Coordinates of C-alpha atoms in Angstrom, one line a residue:
X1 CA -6.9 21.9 -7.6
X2 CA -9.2 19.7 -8.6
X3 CA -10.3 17.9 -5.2
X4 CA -13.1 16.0 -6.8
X5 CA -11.4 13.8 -8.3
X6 CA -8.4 13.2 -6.0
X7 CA -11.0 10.6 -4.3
X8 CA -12.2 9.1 -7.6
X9 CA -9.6 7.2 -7.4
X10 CA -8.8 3.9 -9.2
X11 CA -10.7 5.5 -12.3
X12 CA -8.9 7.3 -15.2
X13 CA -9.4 7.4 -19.1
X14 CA -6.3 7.8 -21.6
X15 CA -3.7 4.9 -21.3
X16 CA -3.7 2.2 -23.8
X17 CA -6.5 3.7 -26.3
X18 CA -3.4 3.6 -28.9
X19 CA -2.0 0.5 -31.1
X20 CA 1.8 1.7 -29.3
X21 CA 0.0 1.1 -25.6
X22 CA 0.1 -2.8 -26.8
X23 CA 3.5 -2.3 -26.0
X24 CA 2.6 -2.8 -22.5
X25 CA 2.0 -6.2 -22.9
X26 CA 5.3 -7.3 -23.9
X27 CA 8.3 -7.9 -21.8
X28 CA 10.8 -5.4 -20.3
X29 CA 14.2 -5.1 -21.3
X30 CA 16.3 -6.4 -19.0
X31 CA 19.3 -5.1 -17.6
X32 CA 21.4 -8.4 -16.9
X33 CA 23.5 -7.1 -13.9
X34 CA 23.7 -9.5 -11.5
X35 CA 21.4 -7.5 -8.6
X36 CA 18.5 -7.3 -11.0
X37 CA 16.2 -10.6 -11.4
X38 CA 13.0 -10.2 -13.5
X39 CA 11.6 -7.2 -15.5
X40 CA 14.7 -5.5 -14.3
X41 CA 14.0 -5.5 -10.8
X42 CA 16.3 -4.7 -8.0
X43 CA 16.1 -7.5 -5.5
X44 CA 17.9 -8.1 -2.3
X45 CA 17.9 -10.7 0.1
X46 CA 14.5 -11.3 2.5
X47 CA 15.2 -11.8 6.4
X48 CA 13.5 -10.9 9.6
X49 CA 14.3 -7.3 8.9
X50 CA 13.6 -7.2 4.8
X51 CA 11.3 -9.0 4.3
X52 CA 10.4 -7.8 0.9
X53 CA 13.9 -8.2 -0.3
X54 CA 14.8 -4.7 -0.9
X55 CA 18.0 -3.9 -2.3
X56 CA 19.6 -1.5 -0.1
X57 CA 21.5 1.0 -2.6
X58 CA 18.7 0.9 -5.1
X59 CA 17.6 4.1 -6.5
X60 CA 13.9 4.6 -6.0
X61 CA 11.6 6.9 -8.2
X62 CA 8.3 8.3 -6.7
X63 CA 5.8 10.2 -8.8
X64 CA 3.2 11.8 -6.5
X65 CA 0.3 13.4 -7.9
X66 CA 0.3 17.4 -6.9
X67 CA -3.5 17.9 -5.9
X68 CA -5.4 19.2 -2.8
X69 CA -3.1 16.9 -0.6
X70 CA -0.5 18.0 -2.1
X71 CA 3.4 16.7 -2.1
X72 CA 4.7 17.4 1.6
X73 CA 3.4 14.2 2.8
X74 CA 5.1 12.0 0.5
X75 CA 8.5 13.9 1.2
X76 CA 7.9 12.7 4.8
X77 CA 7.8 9.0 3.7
X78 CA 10.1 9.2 1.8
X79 CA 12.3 10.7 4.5
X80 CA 11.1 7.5 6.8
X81 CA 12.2 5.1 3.7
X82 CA 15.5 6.9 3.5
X83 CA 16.0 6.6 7.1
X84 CA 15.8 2.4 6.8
X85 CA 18.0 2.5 3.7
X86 CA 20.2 5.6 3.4
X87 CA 22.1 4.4 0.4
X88 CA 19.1 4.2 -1.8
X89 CA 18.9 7.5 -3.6
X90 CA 15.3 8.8 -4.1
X91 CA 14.2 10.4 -7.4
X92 CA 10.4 12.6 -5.9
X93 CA 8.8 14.7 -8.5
X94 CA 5.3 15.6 -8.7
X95 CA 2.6 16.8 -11.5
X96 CA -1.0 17.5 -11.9
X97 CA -0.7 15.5 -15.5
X98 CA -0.6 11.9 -14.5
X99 CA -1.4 10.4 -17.8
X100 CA 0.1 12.8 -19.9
X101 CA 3.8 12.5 -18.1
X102 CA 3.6 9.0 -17.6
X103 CA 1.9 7.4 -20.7
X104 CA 5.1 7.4 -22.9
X105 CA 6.7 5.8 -20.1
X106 CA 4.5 3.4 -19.7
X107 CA 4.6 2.5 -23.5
X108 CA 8.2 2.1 -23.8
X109 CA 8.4 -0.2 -20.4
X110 CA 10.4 2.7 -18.2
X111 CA 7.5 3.8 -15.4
X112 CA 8.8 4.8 -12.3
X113 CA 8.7 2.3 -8.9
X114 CA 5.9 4.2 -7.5
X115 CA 2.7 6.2 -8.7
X116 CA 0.2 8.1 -7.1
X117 CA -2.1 7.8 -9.9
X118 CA -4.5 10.3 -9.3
X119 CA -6.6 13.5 -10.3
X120 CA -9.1 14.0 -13.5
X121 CA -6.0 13.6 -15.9
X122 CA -4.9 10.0 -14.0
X123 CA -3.9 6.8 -16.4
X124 CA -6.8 4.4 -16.8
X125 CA -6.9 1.7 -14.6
X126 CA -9.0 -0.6 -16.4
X127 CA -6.6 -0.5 -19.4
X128 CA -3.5 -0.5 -16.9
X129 CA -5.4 -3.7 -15.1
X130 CA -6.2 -5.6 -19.0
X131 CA -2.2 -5.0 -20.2
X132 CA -0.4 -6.4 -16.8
X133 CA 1.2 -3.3 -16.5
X134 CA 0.6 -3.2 -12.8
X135 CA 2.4 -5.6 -9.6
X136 CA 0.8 -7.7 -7.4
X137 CA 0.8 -6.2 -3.8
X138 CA -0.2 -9.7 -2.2
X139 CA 3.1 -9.6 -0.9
X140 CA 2.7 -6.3 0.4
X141 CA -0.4 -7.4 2.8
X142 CA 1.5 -10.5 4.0
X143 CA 4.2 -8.7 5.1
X144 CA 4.7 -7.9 8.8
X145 CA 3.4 -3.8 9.9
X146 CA 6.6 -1.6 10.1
X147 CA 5.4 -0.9 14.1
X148 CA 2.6 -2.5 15.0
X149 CA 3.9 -5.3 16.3
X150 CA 2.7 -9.0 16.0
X151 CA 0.2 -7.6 12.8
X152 CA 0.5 -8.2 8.9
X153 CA 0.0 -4.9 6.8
X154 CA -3.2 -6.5 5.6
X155 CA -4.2 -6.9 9.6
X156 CA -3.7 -3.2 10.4
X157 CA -6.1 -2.3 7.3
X158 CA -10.0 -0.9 7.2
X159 CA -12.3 -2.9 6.4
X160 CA -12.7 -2.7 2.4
X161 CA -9.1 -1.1 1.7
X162 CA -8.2 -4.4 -0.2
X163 CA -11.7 -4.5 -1.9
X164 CA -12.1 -1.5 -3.2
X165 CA -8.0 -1.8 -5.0
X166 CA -8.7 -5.6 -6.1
X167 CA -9.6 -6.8 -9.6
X168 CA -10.2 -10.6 -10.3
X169 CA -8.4 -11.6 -6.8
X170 CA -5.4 -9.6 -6.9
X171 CA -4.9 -6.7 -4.9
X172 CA -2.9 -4.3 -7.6
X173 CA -4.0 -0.7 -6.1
X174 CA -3.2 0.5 -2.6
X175 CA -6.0 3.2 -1.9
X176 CA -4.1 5.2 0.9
X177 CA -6.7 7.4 2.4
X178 CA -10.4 6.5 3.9
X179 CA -13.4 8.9 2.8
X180 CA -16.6 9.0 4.1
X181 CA -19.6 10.3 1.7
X182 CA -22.1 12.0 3.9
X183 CA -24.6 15.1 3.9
X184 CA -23.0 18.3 5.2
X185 CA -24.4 21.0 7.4
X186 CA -23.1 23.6 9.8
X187 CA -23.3 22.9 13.5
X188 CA -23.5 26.5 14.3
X189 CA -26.1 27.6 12.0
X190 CA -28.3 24.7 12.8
X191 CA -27.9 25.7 16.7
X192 CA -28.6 29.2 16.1
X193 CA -32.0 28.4 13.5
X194 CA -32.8 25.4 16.5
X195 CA -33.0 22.7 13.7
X196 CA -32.2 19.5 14.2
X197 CA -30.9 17.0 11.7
X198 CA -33.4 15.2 10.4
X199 CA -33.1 10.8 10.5
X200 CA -36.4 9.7 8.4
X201 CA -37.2 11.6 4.7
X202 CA -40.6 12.7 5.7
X203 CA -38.6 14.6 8.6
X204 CA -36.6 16.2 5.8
X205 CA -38.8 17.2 3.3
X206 CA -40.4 18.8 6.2
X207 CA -36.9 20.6 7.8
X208 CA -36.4 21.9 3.9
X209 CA -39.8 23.6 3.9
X210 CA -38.5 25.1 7.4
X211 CA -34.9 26.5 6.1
X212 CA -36.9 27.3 2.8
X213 CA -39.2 29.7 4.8
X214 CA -36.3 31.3 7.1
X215 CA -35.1 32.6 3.5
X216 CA -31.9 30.1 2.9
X217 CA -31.8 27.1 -0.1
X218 CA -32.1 23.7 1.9
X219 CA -29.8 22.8 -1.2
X220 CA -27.2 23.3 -3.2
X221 CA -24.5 21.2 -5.8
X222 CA -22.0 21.3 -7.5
X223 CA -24.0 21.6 -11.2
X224 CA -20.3 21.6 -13.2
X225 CA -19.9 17.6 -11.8
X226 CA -23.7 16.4 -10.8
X227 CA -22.5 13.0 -10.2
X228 CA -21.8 14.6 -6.6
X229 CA -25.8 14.0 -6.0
X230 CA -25.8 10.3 -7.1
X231 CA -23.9 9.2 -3.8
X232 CA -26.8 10.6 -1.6
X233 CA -29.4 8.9 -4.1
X234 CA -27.3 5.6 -4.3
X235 CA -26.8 5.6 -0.9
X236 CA -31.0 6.0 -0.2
X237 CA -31.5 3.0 -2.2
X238 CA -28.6 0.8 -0.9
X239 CA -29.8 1.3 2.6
X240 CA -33.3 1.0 1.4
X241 CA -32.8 -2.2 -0.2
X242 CA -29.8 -3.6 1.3
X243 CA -26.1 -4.2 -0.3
X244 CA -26.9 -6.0 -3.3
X245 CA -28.2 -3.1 -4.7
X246 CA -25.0 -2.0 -4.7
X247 CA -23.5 -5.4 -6.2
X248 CA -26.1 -5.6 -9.4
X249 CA -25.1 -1.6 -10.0
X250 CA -21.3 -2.8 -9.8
X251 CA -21.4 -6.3 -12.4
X252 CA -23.7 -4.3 -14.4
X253 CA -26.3 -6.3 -13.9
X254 CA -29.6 -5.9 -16.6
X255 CA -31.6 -3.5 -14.6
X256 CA -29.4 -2.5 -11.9
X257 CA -30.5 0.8 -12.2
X258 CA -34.1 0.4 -12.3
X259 CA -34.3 -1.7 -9.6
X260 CA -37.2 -1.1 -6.9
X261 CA -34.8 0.2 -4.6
X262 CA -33.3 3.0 -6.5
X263 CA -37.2 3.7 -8.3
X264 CA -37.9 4.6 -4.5
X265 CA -34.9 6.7 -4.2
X266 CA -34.7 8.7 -6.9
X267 CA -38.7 9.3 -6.3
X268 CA -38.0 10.9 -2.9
X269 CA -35.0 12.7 -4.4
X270 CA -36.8 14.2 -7.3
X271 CA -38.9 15.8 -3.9
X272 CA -36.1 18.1 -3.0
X273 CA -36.0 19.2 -7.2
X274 CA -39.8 19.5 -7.3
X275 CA -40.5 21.6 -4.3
X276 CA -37.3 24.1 -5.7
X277 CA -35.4 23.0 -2.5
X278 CA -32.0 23.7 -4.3
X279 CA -30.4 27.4 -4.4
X280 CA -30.7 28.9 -7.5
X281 CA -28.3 28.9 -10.0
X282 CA -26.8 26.0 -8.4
X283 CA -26.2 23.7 -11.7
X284 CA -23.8 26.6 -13.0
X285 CA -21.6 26.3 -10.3
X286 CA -18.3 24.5 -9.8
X287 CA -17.5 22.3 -6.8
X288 CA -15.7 24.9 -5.2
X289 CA -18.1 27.7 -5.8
X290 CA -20.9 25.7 -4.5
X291 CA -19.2 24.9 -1.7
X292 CA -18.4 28.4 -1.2
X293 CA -22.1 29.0 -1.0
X294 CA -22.5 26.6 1.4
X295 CA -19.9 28.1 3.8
X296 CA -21.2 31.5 3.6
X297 CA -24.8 30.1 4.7
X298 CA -26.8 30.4 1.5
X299 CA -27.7 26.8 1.6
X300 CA -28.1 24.6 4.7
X301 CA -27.0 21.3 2.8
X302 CA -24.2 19.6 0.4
X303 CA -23.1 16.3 -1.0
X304 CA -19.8 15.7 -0.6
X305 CA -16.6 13.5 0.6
X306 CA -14.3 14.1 3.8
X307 CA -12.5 16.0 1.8
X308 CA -14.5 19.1 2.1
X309 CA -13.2 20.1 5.2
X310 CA -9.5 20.7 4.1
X311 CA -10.8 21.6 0.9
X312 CA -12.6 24.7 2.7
X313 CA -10.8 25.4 5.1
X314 CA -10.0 29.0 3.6
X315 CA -12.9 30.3 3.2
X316 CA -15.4 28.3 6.1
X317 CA -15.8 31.0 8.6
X318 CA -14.9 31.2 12.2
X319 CA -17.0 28.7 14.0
X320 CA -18.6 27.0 11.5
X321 CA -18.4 23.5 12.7
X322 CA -18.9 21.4 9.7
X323 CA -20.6 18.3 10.3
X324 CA -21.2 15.0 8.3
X325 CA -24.3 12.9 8.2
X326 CA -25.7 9.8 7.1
X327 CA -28.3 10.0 4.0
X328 CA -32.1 10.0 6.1
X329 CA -33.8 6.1 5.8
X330 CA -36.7 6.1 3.9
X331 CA -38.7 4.9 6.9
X332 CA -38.6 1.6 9.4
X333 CA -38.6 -0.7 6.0
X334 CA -35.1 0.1 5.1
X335 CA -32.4 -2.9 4.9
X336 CA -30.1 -0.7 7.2
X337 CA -30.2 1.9 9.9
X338 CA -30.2 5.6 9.6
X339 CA -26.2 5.4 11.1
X340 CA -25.1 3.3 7.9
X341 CA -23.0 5.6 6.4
X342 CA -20.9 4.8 2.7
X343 CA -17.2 5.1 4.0
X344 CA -14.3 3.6 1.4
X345 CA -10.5 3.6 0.5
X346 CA -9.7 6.3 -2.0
X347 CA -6.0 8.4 -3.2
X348 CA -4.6 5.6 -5.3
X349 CA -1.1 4.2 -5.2
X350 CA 0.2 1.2 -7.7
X351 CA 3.9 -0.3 -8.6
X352 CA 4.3 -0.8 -12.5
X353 CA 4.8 -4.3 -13.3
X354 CA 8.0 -3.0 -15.1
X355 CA 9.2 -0.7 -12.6
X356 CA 12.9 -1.4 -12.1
X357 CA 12.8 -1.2 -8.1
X358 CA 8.9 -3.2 -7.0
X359 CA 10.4 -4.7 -4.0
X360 CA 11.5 -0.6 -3.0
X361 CA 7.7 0.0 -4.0
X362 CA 6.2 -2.0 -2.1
X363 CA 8.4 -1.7 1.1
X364 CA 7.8 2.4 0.6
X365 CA 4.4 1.1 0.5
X366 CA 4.7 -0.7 3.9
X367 CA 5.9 2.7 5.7
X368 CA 2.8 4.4 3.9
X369 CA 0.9 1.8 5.9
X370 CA 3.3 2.2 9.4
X371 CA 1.1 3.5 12.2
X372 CA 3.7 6.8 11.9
X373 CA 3.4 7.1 8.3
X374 CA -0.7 7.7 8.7
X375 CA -0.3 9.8 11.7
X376 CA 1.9 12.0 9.9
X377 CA 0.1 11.8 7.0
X378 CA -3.5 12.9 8.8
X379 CA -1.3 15.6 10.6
X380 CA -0.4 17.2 7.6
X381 CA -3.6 17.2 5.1
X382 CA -6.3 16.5 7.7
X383 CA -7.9 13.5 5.7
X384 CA -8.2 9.9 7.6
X385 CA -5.7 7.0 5.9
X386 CA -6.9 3.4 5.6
X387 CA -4.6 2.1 8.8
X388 CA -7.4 1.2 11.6
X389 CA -6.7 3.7 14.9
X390 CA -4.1 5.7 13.2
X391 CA -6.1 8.8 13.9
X392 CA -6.0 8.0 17.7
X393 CA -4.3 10.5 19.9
X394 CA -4.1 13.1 16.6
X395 CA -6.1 16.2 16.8
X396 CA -8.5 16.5 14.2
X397 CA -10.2 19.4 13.6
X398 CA -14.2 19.4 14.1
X399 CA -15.2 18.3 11.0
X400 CA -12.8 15.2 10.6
X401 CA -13.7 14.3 13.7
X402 CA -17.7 13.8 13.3
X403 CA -16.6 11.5 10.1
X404 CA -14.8 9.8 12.8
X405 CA -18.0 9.4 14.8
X406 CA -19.7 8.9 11.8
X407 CA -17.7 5.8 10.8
X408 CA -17.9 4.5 14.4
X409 CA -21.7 4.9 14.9
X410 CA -21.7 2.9 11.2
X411 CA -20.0 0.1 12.4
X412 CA -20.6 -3.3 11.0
X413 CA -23.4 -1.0 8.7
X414 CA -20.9 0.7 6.1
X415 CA -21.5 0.4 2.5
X416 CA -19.7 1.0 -0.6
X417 CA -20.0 0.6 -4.6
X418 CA -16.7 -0.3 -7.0
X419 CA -18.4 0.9 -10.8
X420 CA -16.7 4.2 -10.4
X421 CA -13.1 2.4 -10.0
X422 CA -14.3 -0.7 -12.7
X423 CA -15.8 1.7 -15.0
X424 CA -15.1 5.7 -14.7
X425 CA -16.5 6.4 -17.8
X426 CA -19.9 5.2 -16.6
X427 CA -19.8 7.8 -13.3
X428 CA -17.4 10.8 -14.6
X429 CA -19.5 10.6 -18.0
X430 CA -22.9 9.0 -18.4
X431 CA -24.5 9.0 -14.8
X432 CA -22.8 12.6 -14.6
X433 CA -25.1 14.3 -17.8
X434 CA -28.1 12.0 -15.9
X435 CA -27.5 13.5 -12.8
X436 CA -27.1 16.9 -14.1
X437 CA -30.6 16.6 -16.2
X438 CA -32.3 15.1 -13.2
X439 CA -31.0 18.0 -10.7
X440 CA -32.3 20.8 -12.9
X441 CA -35.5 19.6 -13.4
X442 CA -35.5 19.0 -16.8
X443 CA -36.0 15.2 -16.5
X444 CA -37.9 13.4 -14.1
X445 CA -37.1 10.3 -11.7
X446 CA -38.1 7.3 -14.7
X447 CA -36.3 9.1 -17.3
X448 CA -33.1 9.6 -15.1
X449 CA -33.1 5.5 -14.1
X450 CA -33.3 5.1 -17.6
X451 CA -30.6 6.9 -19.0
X452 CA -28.3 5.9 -16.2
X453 CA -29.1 2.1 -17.1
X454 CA -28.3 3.0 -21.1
X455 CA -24.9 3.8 -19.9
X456 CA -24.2 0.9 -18.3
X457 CA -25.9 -1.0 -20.7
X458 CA -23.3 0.3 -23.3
X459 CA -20.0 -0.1 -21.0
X460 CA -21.6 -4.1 -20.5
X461 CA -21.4 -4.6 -24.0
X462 CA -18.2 -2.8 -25.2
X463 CA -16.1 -5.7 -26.0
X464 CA -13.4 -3.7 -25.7
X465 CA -13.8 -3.1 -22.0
X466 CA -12.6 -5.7 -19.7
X467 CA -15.3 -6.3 -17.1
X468 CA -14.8 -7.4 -13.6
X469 CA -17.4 -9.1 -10.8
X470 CA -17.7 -7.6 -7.2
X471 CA -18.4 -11.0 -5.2
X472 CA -20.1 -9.5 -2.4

C-alpha cells in the first residue's frame, strides 16, 4: 500500500502523453434516448428534494482507488446513495492501477460517473484538466448539504477544500479528506526522557544534541521518497516569510526557490544533516521502514502527514501516543506563529466530463460531503474529511486527535502550497532527487535551492505543460 501517495492527490503522470489521448477532446457519442441530454448524461428533473436532477433508475459506476483507506468506506456511501434512489443500480469496483484501468476508457469517451483518482499510478490531472475531460462541480457546492440544514455543500466545507481542487476558477476535483503535515514524536517517550517539544530552532538544535547523547537519532526519513523533508523545510520558510512564499513557489515564479525565506530555511535544516542528527542508514529506507524505526524508538522525530497514525497502527506499540507538531519558527521575526501549522484537502475525487451519469456523480458526491457520510468515513479509516465539525462527537484515537488540536490552535494561521497538484512532476521527481542529495549530505543548502529552482524552471517553460496561477 502505498500511503504516500494516497495524499498527493490531484497529481498523476500517464494520461494524455499519446496522439490517441487527443481523443479526449472530442465529443461523446451520444445515446439519443429520450432520458439522456448532453454527453450522454442521465438527467432527471430538479426540485426541492433533487436538486441536481438525478435520474432515479440510472445506473451508477464508482471506481474507488484500493489504497491504505481502502474500499469499505465507499461501500457505505454508496449504500447511503442507494438508500435515496433504490432503483439506480451501482456498478463499485476498486484497483491499485488508476491510470492503467482507466486510460483506454478515458480515450474512447466511456469513463465511469465517479473516480477516486488516486495512488502513485493515478491519471494525470494536468493533462485531464488541458483536454476537458473532467465536470464542473460548481453545481455541487451550490447545492443544499444532505443534513445540515439551512447550509450549501460549499458552506459545510474547510477552509481551502475548494482551493486546493480548483484550476483557472473552476472547481473540477473534490479532495475528500483533510491532512495536516506536521513533525511527529511520541508522547510517551518524551515523558519518560523529560523533553519537551521544542517551539524556536535554537531550542531544537539544542533538544537534538540532548536525544543524540541519550543514544537515539533525533532523525529519521523516508530516504526511498525524500520529498517527505521538503514540507518541514517549505513550511520553515513560509512561516518565516509569510504566504507568498508559498504563492511565487506555486506560479513558478523566477526565483521562487531562492528566495530569502527558503535560503534561511534550508540553512537551519542543513543543521540537523551537518551535526549527523539523522539515524543512520536512514536514506535507504522506505516510508514504511522508516516509520517503523520511528515506532520502535530509534529516532525521536519524522516528517509526515495525518496519515501516519492509521498507517502505523500495527506496528506502534502499546502506549505510544503519537503526537503532531508545528515545524519550530525561526525566531520572533517569523511572518507567523509557532502554532501555524500546513493543514490541506487531499484523497481526490472527479466526475468525467463524459461520464454517462454526472448528475448521479455529483449527488453521490453530496452524500460524500453529508455530515453522516464524514462521520462514517472518519469512523472507519481514522483520517479527518474536509466537512467542518464532522469529527465532533467521534472518538478519535490519540494521535488524530492532537491534529485536531493542532488545526484548532492554527486557526486563522494555516498554510498550504498547490505545485505538487499543478505540477507532480516537479515534487514526485525533481525536488524529490534535490531533497534526497540534500538529506545525505552530499549537497549543501545553495546547491539544493538551486537544483530545486532548475526544475521548476524547466516545468515553466515546457510549452507542453498547461500552467495555472494560485491568486492568493
Amino acid at each position: 500500500m502505498n500511503r504516500r501517495d494516497i495524499l498527493r492527490r490531484t497529481a498523476a503522470a500517464g494520461l494524455l502523453a499519446t496522439p490517441a489521448a487527443g481523443l479526449l477532446a472530442g465529443c461523446a457519442t451520444g445515446g439519443g434516448d429520450d432520458d439522456k441530454g448532453d454527453a450522454g448524461t442521465y438527467k432527471g428533473t430538479k426540485s426541492e428534494q433533487n436538486p441536481l436532477g438525478v435520474k432515479e433508475d440510472a445506473p451508477l459506476e464508482v471506481v474507488i482507488f484500493n489504497g491504505g483507506f481502502g474500499e469499505e468506506y465507499a461501500k457505505a456511501h454508496e449504500a447511503m446513495y442507494t438508500e435515496k434512489y433504490p432503483k439506480a443500480k451501482i456498478n463499485h469496483s476498486a484497483t491499485q492501477e488508476i491510470a492503467k484501468t482507466l486510460q483506454p476508457r478515458f480515450v474512447d469517451n466511456t469513463p465511469p460517473d465517479v473516480v477516486n483518482n488516486s495512488g502513485a499510478n493515478q491519471i494525470d490531472f494536468n493533462g485531464l484538466v488541458s483536454q476537458n475531460a473532467i465536470a464542473d462541480l460548481g453545481e455541487l457546492l451550490a447545492a443544499p448539504s444532505l443534513d445540515i440544514p439551512g447550509k450549501t455543500v460549499k458552506d459545510t466545507l474547510l477552509p481551502g477544500a475548494v482551493e486546493v481542487g480548483s484550476y483557472d476558477g473552476k472547481f473540477l476535483v473534490m479532495n475528500y479528506t483533510y491532512t495536516v503535515y506536521g513533525i511527529w514524536h511520541s508522547t510517551k517517550l518524551f515523558a519518560e526522557r523529560k523533553w519537551e517539544y521544542a517551539k524556536t530552532w535554537d531550542e531544537h538544535i539544542a533538544l537534538c544534541k540532548q536525544i543524540k547523547a541519550a543514544g537515539i537519532a533525533p532523525w529519521t526519513y523516508a530516504g526511498a521518497h525524500p520529498r517527505y523533508m521538503s514540507w518541514p523545510v517549505i513550511s520553515t520558510a513560509i512561516k518565516f516569510g509569510g504566504p507568498s512564499v508559498a504563492t511565487a513557489i506555486d506560479n513558478l515564479e523566477p526565483n521562487a526557490w531562492k528566495s530569502d525565506a527558503m535560503k534561511t530555511a534550508a540553512d537551519a535544516w542543513h543543521q540537523i544533516v551537518k551535526d549527523k542528527y539523522i539515524l543512520e542508514g536512514s536514506p535507504g529506507l522506505d516510508h514504511k521502514q522508516s516509520q517503523t524505526a520511528w515506532c520502535q524508538g530509534k529516532a525521536a522525530f519524522i516528517s509526515c502527514g495525518s496519515w501516519l497514525e492509521s498507517e502505523q497502527k500495527n506496528v506502534t506499540p502499546e502506549g505510544f501516543n503519537m503526537t503532531v507538531q508545528p515545524t519550530p519558527s525561526l525566531g520572533s521575526g517569523d511572518k507567523l506563529p509557532f502554532e501555524a501549522i500546513r493543514g490541506t484537502a487531499g484523497e481526490p475525487f472527479m466526475v468525467p466530463a463524459k461520464a454517462k451519469n454526472i448528475a448521479g456523480g455529483l449527488e453521490y458526491f453530496r452524500h460524500m460531503l453529508s455530515k453522516k457520510g464524514a462521520q462514517d468515513f472518519t469512523k472507519k479509516v481514522s483520517s479527518l474529511t474536509v466537512v467542518a465539525g464532522a469529527s465532533e462527537g467521534v472518538e478519535l484515537p490519540f494521535g488524530l486527535g492532537t491534529v485536531v488540536k493542532a488545526l484548532d490552535a492554527s486557526g486563522a494561521n494555516g498554510f498550504n502550497w498547490v505545485y505538487p497538484n499543478f505540477y507532480r512532476k516537479l515534487e514526485k521527481n525533481l525536488v524529490d532527487a534535490a531533497c534526497g542529495e540534500f538529506f545525505s549530505g552530499r549537497i549543501g543548502p545553495a546547491e539544493f535551492l538551486d537544483q530545486c529552482q532548475k526544475g521548476a524552471d524547466s516545468i515553466a517553460q515546457d510549452s507542453s505543460i498547461k500552467k495555472y496561477k494560485r491568486a492568493v
